[in-house]
Short mmCIF file of C-alpha atoms in Angstrom, two decimals:
data_model
loop_
_atom_site.label_atom_id
_atom_site.label_comp_id
_atom_site.label_asym_id
_atom_site.label_seq_id
_atom_site.Cartn_x
_atom_site.Cartn_y
_atom_site.Cartn_z
CA MET Q 1 -18.90 14.66 7.20
CA THR Q 2 -18.48 17.71 4.64
CA ASP Q 3 -18.71 17.52 0.71
CA LYS Q 4 -15.67 16.92 0.63
CA VAL Q 5 -13.21 13.95 2.67
CA ARG Q 6 -11.24 15.92 5.10
CA LEU Q 7 -8.09 13.81 4.69
CA ALA Q 8 -4.57 14.12 7.15
CA LEU Q 9 -1.14 12.90 5.70
CA ILE Q 10 0.90 11.25 8.66
CA GLY Q 11 4.80 10.98 7.14
CA THR Q 12 5.77 13.32 4.38
CA GLY Q 13 8.81 11.40 3.17
CA GLY Q 14 10.03 9.34 0.38
CA ILE Q 15 6.76 7.26 -0.49
CA ALA Q 16 4.59 9.71 0.63
CA GLN Q 17 6.15 12.92 -1.94
CA ARG Q 18 6.63 10.35 -4.92
CA ALA Q 19 3.38 8.39 -4.67
CA HIS Q 20 0.81 9.32 -1.95
CA ILE Q 21 0.62 13.14 -2.64
CA PRO Q 22 0.57 12.88 -6.85
CA ALA Q 23 -2.24 9.98 -6.13
CA TRP Q 24 -4.08 11.81 -3.43
CA ARG Q 25 -4.00 14.66 -5.82
CA ARG Q 26 -6.08 12.76 -8.65
CA VAL Q 27 -8.87 11.79 -6.50
CA ALA Q 28 -12.14 13.76 -6.50
CA GLY Q 29 -13.91 14.47 -3.09
CA VAL Q 30 -10.95 14.88 -1.03
CA LYS Q 31 -9.80 17.75 0.63
CA ILE Q 32 -5.92 17.60 2.34
CA VAL Q 33 -6.26 19.75 5.28
CA ALA Q 34 -3.32 18.76 7.22
CA ILE Q 35 0.18 17.02 7.33
CA ALA Q 36 2.07 15.53 10.09
CA GLU Q 37 6.16 15.17 9.62
CA PRO Q 38 9.02 15.44 12.25
CA GLN Q 39 11.65 16.88 9.96
CA PRO Q 40 11.20 20.39 8.80
CA GLU Q 41 12.51 19.59 5.47
CA ARG Q 42 10.05 16.88 4.24
CA ARG Q 43 7.31 19.36 5.82
CA GLN Q 44 8.29 21.96 3.32
CA GLN Q 45 8.69 19.67 0.41
CA ALA Q 46 5.33 18.09 1.23
CA LEU Q 47 3.37 21.89 1.63
CA ALA Q 48 5.07 22.52 -1.79
CA LEU Q 49 3.94 19.98 -3.70
CA LEU Q 50 0.74 20.70 -2.38
CA ASP Q 51 0.88 24.00 -4.04
CA ASP Q 52 0.68 25.47 -0.25
CA PRO Q 53 4.58 26.33 0.71
CA ALA Q 54 3.00 28.89 3.06
CA GLY Q 55 1.24 26.49 4.93
CA ASP Q 56 -2.29 28.82 4.33
CA ARG Q 57 -4.48 26.20 3.75
CA VAL Q 58 -2.67 22.91 4.77
CA GLN Q 59 -1.82 22.63 8.63
CA ALA Q 60 1.81 21.48 9.00
CA PHE Q 61 2.78 19.80 12.23
CA PRO Q 62 5.90 18.26 13.74
CA GLY Q 63 4.11 15.42 15.44
CA PHE Q 64 0.41 13.40 14.96
CA GLU Q 65 -0.37 13.74 18.55
CA ALA Q 66 -1.17 17.75 18.06
CA LEU Q 67 -2.67 17.24 14.60
CA LEU Q 68 -5.22 14.44 15.89
CA GLU Q 69 -5.96 17.03 18.88
CA THR Q 70 -6.31 20.18 16.85
CA VAL Q 71 -7.85 19.88 13.17
CA PRO Q 72 -11.14 18.20 12.43
CA VAL Q 73 -9.98 15.13 10.15
CA ASP Q 74 -12.29 12.43 8.22
CA LEU Q 75 -9.55 10.45 7.11
CA VAL Q 76 -5.61 9.87 8.09
CA ASP Q 77 -3.17 8.26 5.79
CA ILE Q 78 -0.23 7.05 7.55
CA THR Q 79 3.16 6.30 5.86
CA ILE Q 80 5.55 6.42 8.74
CA PRO Q 81 7.47 3.33 8.60
CA PRO Q 82 6.29 0.34 10.92
CA GLY Q 83 6.81 0.29 14.63
CA PRO Q 84 5.84 1.77 17.86
CA ALA Q 85 5.34 5.17 16.45
CA LYS Q 86 2.81 4.00 13.53
CA GLU Q 87 1.09 1.88 15.93
CA ALA Q 88 0.58 4.80 18.09
CA ALA Q 89 -0.46 6.93 15.12
CA ILE Q 90 -3.17 4.12 14.27
CA ARG Q 91 -4.37 3.52 17.53
CA LEU Q 92 -4.95 7.53 18.14
CA ALA Q 93 -6.47 8.29 14.86
CA LEU Q 94 -9.26 5.35 15.41
CA GLU Q 95 -9.61 6.98 18.92
CA ALA Q 96 -10.24 10.38 17.36
CA GLY Q 97 -12.89 8.97 15.07
CA CYS Q 98 -10.76 9.20 11.92
CA HIS Q 99 -10.91 6.29 9.52
CA VAL Q 100 -7.25 5.09 8.48
CA THR Q 101 -5.47 4.31 5.41
CA CYS Q 102 -1.74 2.88 5.84
CA GLN Q 103 1.38 1.58 4.12
CA LYS Q 104 1.95 -1.99 4.25
CA PRO Q 105 2.56 -3.68 6.72
CA PHE Q 106 0.48 -1.64 9.21
CA THR Q 107 2.56 -3.60 12.13
CA ARG Q 108 5.36 -6.20 12.52
CA ASP Q 109 3.53 -8.74 14.94
CA LEU Q 110 0.14 -10.45 14.52
CA THR Q 111 -0.95 -9.63 18.42
CA THR Q 112 -0.82 -5.64 17.72
CA ALA Q 113 -2.39 -6.05 14.26
CA LEU Q 114 -5.35 -8.05 15.83
CA ALA Q 115 -5.78 -5.68 18.43
CA LEU Q 116 -5.68 -2.75 16.14
CA THR Q 117 -8.37 -4.56 13.99
CA ARG Q 118 -10.42 -4.83 16.58
CA LEU Q 119 -10.41 -1.64 17.84
CA ALA Q 120 -11.56 -0.18 14.26
CA GLN Q 121 -14.18 -2.81 14.35
CA GLU Q 122 -15.08 -1.36 18.22
CA ARG Q 123 -14.77 2.21 17.16
CA GLY Q 124 -16.87 1.51 13.59
CA ARG Q 125 -14.07 3.05 11.98
CA LEU Q 126 -12.63 1.89 8.45
CA LEU Q 127 -8.52 0.40 8.61
CA SER Q 128 -7.48 -0.06 5.37
CA VAL Q 129 -3.92 -1.43 4.35
CA ASN Q 130 -2.70 -0.20 1.09
CA GLN Q 131 -1.54 -3.21 -0.61
CA GLN Q 132 -1.67 -0.81 -3.73
CA ALA Q 133 -0.46 -3.60 -6.00
CA ARG Q 134 -4.25 -5.32 -6.22
CA TYR Q 135 -4.55 -2.01 -8.16
CA ALA Q 136 -1.51 -2.07 -10.56
CA PRO Q 137 -2.80 -2.06 -14.22
CA ALA Q 138 -1.38 -5.72 -14.91
CA PHE Q 139 -2.04 -7.21 -11.65
CA ALA Q 140 -5.54 -5.67 -11.66
CA ARG Q 141 -6.24 -6.99 -15.44
CA ALA Q 142 -4.82 -10.75 -14.25
CA ARG Q 143 -7.58 -10.52 -11.66
CA GLU Q 144 -10.13 -9.71 -14.45
CA TRP Q 145 -9.08 -12.34 -16.78
CA ILE Q 146 -9.53 -15.15 -13.78
CA ALA Q 147 -12.55 -13.65 -12.80
CA ALA Q 148 -13.90 -13.67 -16.39
CA GLY Q 149 -13.19 -17.61 -16.43
CA TRP Q 150 -10.70 -17.33 -19.55
CA LEU Q 151 -8.16 -19.45 -17.61
CA GLY Q 152 -10.72 -21.91 -16.30
CA THR Q 153 -9.55 -23.96 -13.12
CA LEU Q 154 -6.21 -22.52 -12.01
CA ARG Q 155 -2.95 -24.94 -11.51
CA THR Q 156 -0.50 -22.62 -10.95
CA ILE Q 157 0.54 -19.08 -9.65
CA GLN Q 158 4.09 -18.23 -10.02
CA ILE Q 159 5.21 -14.17 -9.17
CA TRP Q 160 8.77 -13.56 -8.89
CA ALA Q 161 10.79 -9.76 -8.48
CA ASP Q 162 13.99 -8.46 -9.42
CA PHE Q 163 14.04 -5.62 -6.95
CA PRO Q 164 17.85 -4.81 -5.44
CA ASN Q 165 15.92 -4.18 -2.22
CA GLN Q 166 18.23 -4.68 1.04
CA GLY Q 167 17.44 -5.79 4.72
CA PRO Q 168 16.92 -9.41 6.18
CA ASP Q 169 13.08 -8.59 7.15
CA GLN Q 170 11.78 -8.35 3.25
CA TRP Q 171 8.86 -10.65 4.07
CA LEU Q 172 7.02 -7.84 5.21
CA ASP Q 173 8.93 -4.99 3.57
CA TYR Q 174 8.24 -5.99 0.14
CA SER Q 175 7.43 -9.85 -0.51
CA VAL Q 176 4.47 -8.91 1.59
CA HIS Q 177 2.91 -8.16 -2.37
CA SER Q 178 3.87 -11.15 -3.41
CA PHE Q 179 1.68 -13.15 -0.61
CA ASP Q 180 -1.19 -10.84 -0.93
CA LEU Q 181 -1.32 -11.01 -4.68
CA ILE Q 182 -1.42 -14.67 -4.80
CA ARG Q 183 -4.07 -14.60 -2.49
CA PHE Q 184 -5.80 -11.80 -4.71
CA TRP Q 185 -5.58 -14.18 -7.42
CA ALA Q 186 -6.41 -17.14 -6.24
CA GLY Q 187 -9.47 -16.20 -4.35
CA ARG Q 188 -8.81 -18.67 -1.32
CA GLU Q 189 -6.37 -19.63 1.16
CA PRO Q 190 -3.04 -21.96 0.87
CA ARG Q 191 -3.24 -24.78 3.37
CA ARG Q 192 0.62 -24.96 4.13
CA VAL Q 193 4.16 -23.25 3.34
CA LEU Q 194 7.30 -23.72 2.71
CA ALA Q 195 10.10 -21.21 2.25
CA TRP Q 196 13.84 -20.99 1.86
CA HIS Q 197 16.09 -17.39 2.80
CA LYS Q 198 19.30 -17.19 1.64
CA ARG Q 199 21.48 -13.99 1.87
CA GLN Q 200 23.56 -13.61 -1.57
CA THR Q 201 25.62 -10.34 -1.24
CA ASP Q 202 27.63 -8.51 1.64
CA ARG Q 203 24.97 -5.98 1.26
CA ASP Q 204 22.26 -8.01 3.11
CA GLN Q 205 20.34 -8.89 -0.04
CA TYR Q 206 18.50 -11.85 -0.13
CA LEU Q 207 16.57 -14.65 -2.22
CA LEU Q 208 13.30 -15.25 -0.89
CA ALA Q 209 11.69 -18.81 -2.13
CA VAL Q 210 8.37 -19.86 -1.01
CA TRP Q 211 5.84 -22.49 -2.34
CA LEU Q 212 2.38 -22.83 -1.43
CA ASP Q 213 0.20 -25.88 -1.36
CA PHE Q 214 -3.80 -25.53 -1.33
CA ASP Q 215 -6.22 -27.83 -1.63
CA GLY Q 216 -7.05 -29.11 -5.03
CA VAL Q 217 -4.54 -28.85 -7.92
CA LEU Q 218 -3.49 -25.60 -7.08
CA ALA Q 219 0.01 -24.74 -6.15
CA ALA Q 220 1.76 -21.43 -6.12
CA GLN Q 221 5.68 -20.35 -6.01
CA ILE Q 222 7.04 -17.05 -4.99
CA TRP Q 223 10.86 -15.98 -6.08
CA ASP Q 224 11.98 -12.73 -4.95
CA GLU Q 225 15.29 -12.31 -5.87
CA MET Q 226 16.64 -8.89 -3.61
CA ALA Q 227 20.16 -8.98 -5.26
CA ALA Q 228 19.11 -8.51 -9.41
CA SER Q 229 21.88 -7.56 -11.26
CA THR Q 230 19.77 -7.97 -14.44
CA THR Q 231 17.11 -5.88 -16.03
CA LEU Q 232 14.52 -5.30 -13.49
CA ARG Q 233 11.12 -7.04 -13.84
CA TRP Q 234 7.70 -7.86 -11.91
CA GLY Q 235 6.40 -10.95 -13.23
CA PHE Q 236 3.80 -13.68 -12.84
CA ARG Q 237 3.07 -16.86 -14.63
CA ILE Q 238 -0.85 -18.05 -14.20
CA MET Q 239 -1.57 -21.33 -15.94
CA GLY Q 240 -5.28 -22.85 -15.86
CA GLU Q 241 -7.30 -25.61 -17.73
CA ARG Q 242 -8.05 -23.46 -20.45
CA GLY Q 243 -4.38 -21.40 -21.01
CA THR Q 244 -1.73 -19.26 -19.72
CA LEU Q 245 -1.62 -15.59 -18.68
CA ARG Q 246 1.79 -14.57 -17.85
CA GLY Q 247 3.02 -10.32 -17.67
CA HIS Q 248 4.86 -8.02 -15.85
CA GLU Q 249 4.61 -4.92 -13.85
CA ALA Q 250 6.73 -1.96 -13.65
CA PHE Q 251 7.21 0.04 -10.39
CA ASN Q 252 8.00 2.81 -12.14
CA LEU Q 253 9.69 4.58 -9.62
CA ARG Q 254 12.98 2.00 -10.78
CA PRO Q 255 13.92 1.81 -14.53
CA MET Q 256 12.42 -1.72 -15.36
CA LEU Q 257 11.05 -3.34 -17.98
CA PRO Q 258 7.97 -1.78 -19.71
CA PRO Q 259 4.90 -3.37 -18.58
CA GLU Q 260 2.49 -5.96 -20.38
CA ILE Q 261 -0.01 -8.90 -20.06
CA ALA Q 262 -0.34 -11.81 -22.60
CA PHE Q 263 -2.71 -14.70 -22.78
CA CYS Q 264 -2.22 -18.12 -24.43
CA PRO Q 265 -4.93 -20.50 -24.87
CA ALA Q 266 -4.27 -24.39 -24.39
CA GLY Q 267 -2.78 -25.61 -26.94
CA ALA Q 268 -2.31 -22.85 -28.66
CA THR Q 269 1.39 -21.79 -29.92
CA ALA Q 270 0.43 -17.50 -30.11
CA GLU Q 271 -0.18 -15.21 -27.40
CA GLN Q 272 -2.54 -12.67 -27.17
CA VAL Q 273 -0.45 -9.44 -25.83
CA GLU Q 274 -1.88 -6.50 -24.18
CA PRO Q 275 0.06 -3.63 -23.90
CA VAL Q 276 -0.03 -1.75 -20.53
CA THR Q 277 0.06 1.87 -20.45
CA ARG Q 278 -1.04 3.33 -17.30
CA PRO Q 279 1.66 4.07 -14.85
CA TYR Q 280 2.08 1.85 -11.74
CA VAL Q 281 2.58 5.70 -9.84
CA PRO Q 282 0.48 7.32 -9.17
CA ASP Q 283 -2.20 5.20 -10.88
CA ALA Q 284 -2.39 1.94 -8.80
CA PHE Q 285 -1.99 4.44 -5.55
CA ALA Q 286 -4.89 6.46 -6.96
CA ALA Q 287 -7.15 3.52 -7.80
CA TYR Q 288 -6.83 2.31 -4.14
CA PHE Q 289 -7.71 5.93 -2.64
CA THR Q 290 -10.61 6.17 -4.63
CA GLU Q 291 -11.53 3.26 -3.33
CA VAL Q 292 -10.96 4.21 0.21
CA VAL Q 293 -12.59 7.36 -0.25
CA ALA Q 294 -16.11 5.57 -1.57
CA ALA Q 295 -15.66 3.45 1.71
CA VAL Q 296 -15.75 6.47 3.51
CA ARG Q 297 -18.55 7.54 2.28
CA GLY Q 298 -20.33 4.18 2.46
CA LEU Q 299 -20.65 3.42 -1.24
CA ARG Q 300 -18.40 0.34 -1.24
CA PRO Q 301 -17.05 -2.43 0.89
CA PRO Q 302 -13.64 -1.20 2.24
CA PRO Q 303 -10.18 -2.07 -0.11
CA VAL Q 304 -7.89 -4.52 1.78
CA PRO Q 305 -9.75 -3.86 5.22
CA ALA Q 306 -7.27 -4.69 8.08
CA ALA Q 307 -9.23 -8.26 8.93
CA ASP Q 308 -7.92 -9.20 5.38
CA ASN Q 309 -4.46 -8.12 5.68
CA LEU Q 310 -4.27 -10.08 8.62
CA THR Q 311 -4.69 -13.26 6.60
CA THR Q 312 -1.38 -11.99 4.57
CA LEU Q 313 0.40 -11.46 7.42
CA ARG Q 314 0.12 -14.53 8.83
CA LEU Q 315 0.98 -16.01 5.52
CA ALA Q 316 4.15 -14.26 5.70
CA PHE Q 317 4.77 -15.16 9.36
CA ALA Q 318 3.91 -18.49 8.52
CA ALA Q 319 6.42 -18.56 5.69
CA ARG Q 320 9.55 -17.15 7.80
CA GLN Q 321 8.37 -20.07 10.77
CA ALA Q 322 9.13 -22.50 7.40
CA ALA Q 323 12.35 -21.16 6.46
CA ALA Q 324 13.78 -20.90 10.19
CA GLU Q 325 12.65 -24.53 11.09
CA GLY Q 326 12.86 -26.05 7.25
CA ARG Q 327 9.93 -27.94 6.98
CA TRP Q 328 6.22 -27.39 5.94
CA VAL Q 329 4.17 -25.07 8.11
CA HIS Q 330 0.20 -25.78 8.11
CA LEU Q 331 -1.77 -22.19 8.00
CA ASP Q 332 -4.34 -23.62 10.38
CA ASP Q 333 -1.50 -23.81 12.90
CA ARG Q 334 -1.67 -20.51 13.94
CA GLU Q 335 0.08 -20.53 17.28
CA ALA Q 336 2.99 -21.53 15.54
CA PHE Q 337 3.57 -18.47 14.15
CA GLY Q 338 1.75 -15.84 16.08
CA GLY Q 339 -1.68 -15.95 15.15
#
């Protein structure tokens, strides 16, 4: 590997331009050498954001196949939507000897997810999924409070979102963040899941409600309101034997309440409030990408490896199965939901 990690971007649409490119420009030791984007306007916009409108330093391609065949690359960042093209890009990049990071979800079915995970392992390459919410300042701070033992034994975790998104498949398009954050905070896996999915508007906006049961006292709830008409908030409440932690994060590409986090010790009535000053975009993305680069260099374990993200995907699929059948689905019953 050269002194700098040679990076290629596959897909230069909205999330790449608004979050990925600004974040990558903050990460030390990386050189963006190529981009692939079928739409000429988006290619040009990305080159402009990279301060190379003429493409003198960054090679631009309409397709990822030509990029991978032409340009020596160490790491590929894939932001194209999930589906056959994205799966092909991941597979070809791994076969070309590249490490890969990609936007969630990296596939929409567990069979393909497992196959790509195994391919990465066989090739000795990193395949990491950008569950960047783990690195959002308020959410990451909550994990630190839990790890430090301030809450003691966890009893309940609640997370909710007021994002006016569209589409019936919010399980993977958005709510996969909620499933992943609960796993991230709990530090262990639920044993069964119950869910309810209800269409609320004629614009294909839905409410997703999920209940998660862990061994012991811990229980968790997801309430993702995709038809919100109130002030937008992405919130959480985590209760333990020693106190309660609450807060919310702000995905600052939308008008949302400023993020914060607050702790109330058991038996107390006053909270210890911590303001959150760093923005979700691009800071959460940059923090995740920094860990990816460290993993590529062999300095630290990979963040959110595909093998770990498989568990988040299984949980999302199990919840969808539970909603469809109106029953608890046990997480060890992987055959029931495509494991």
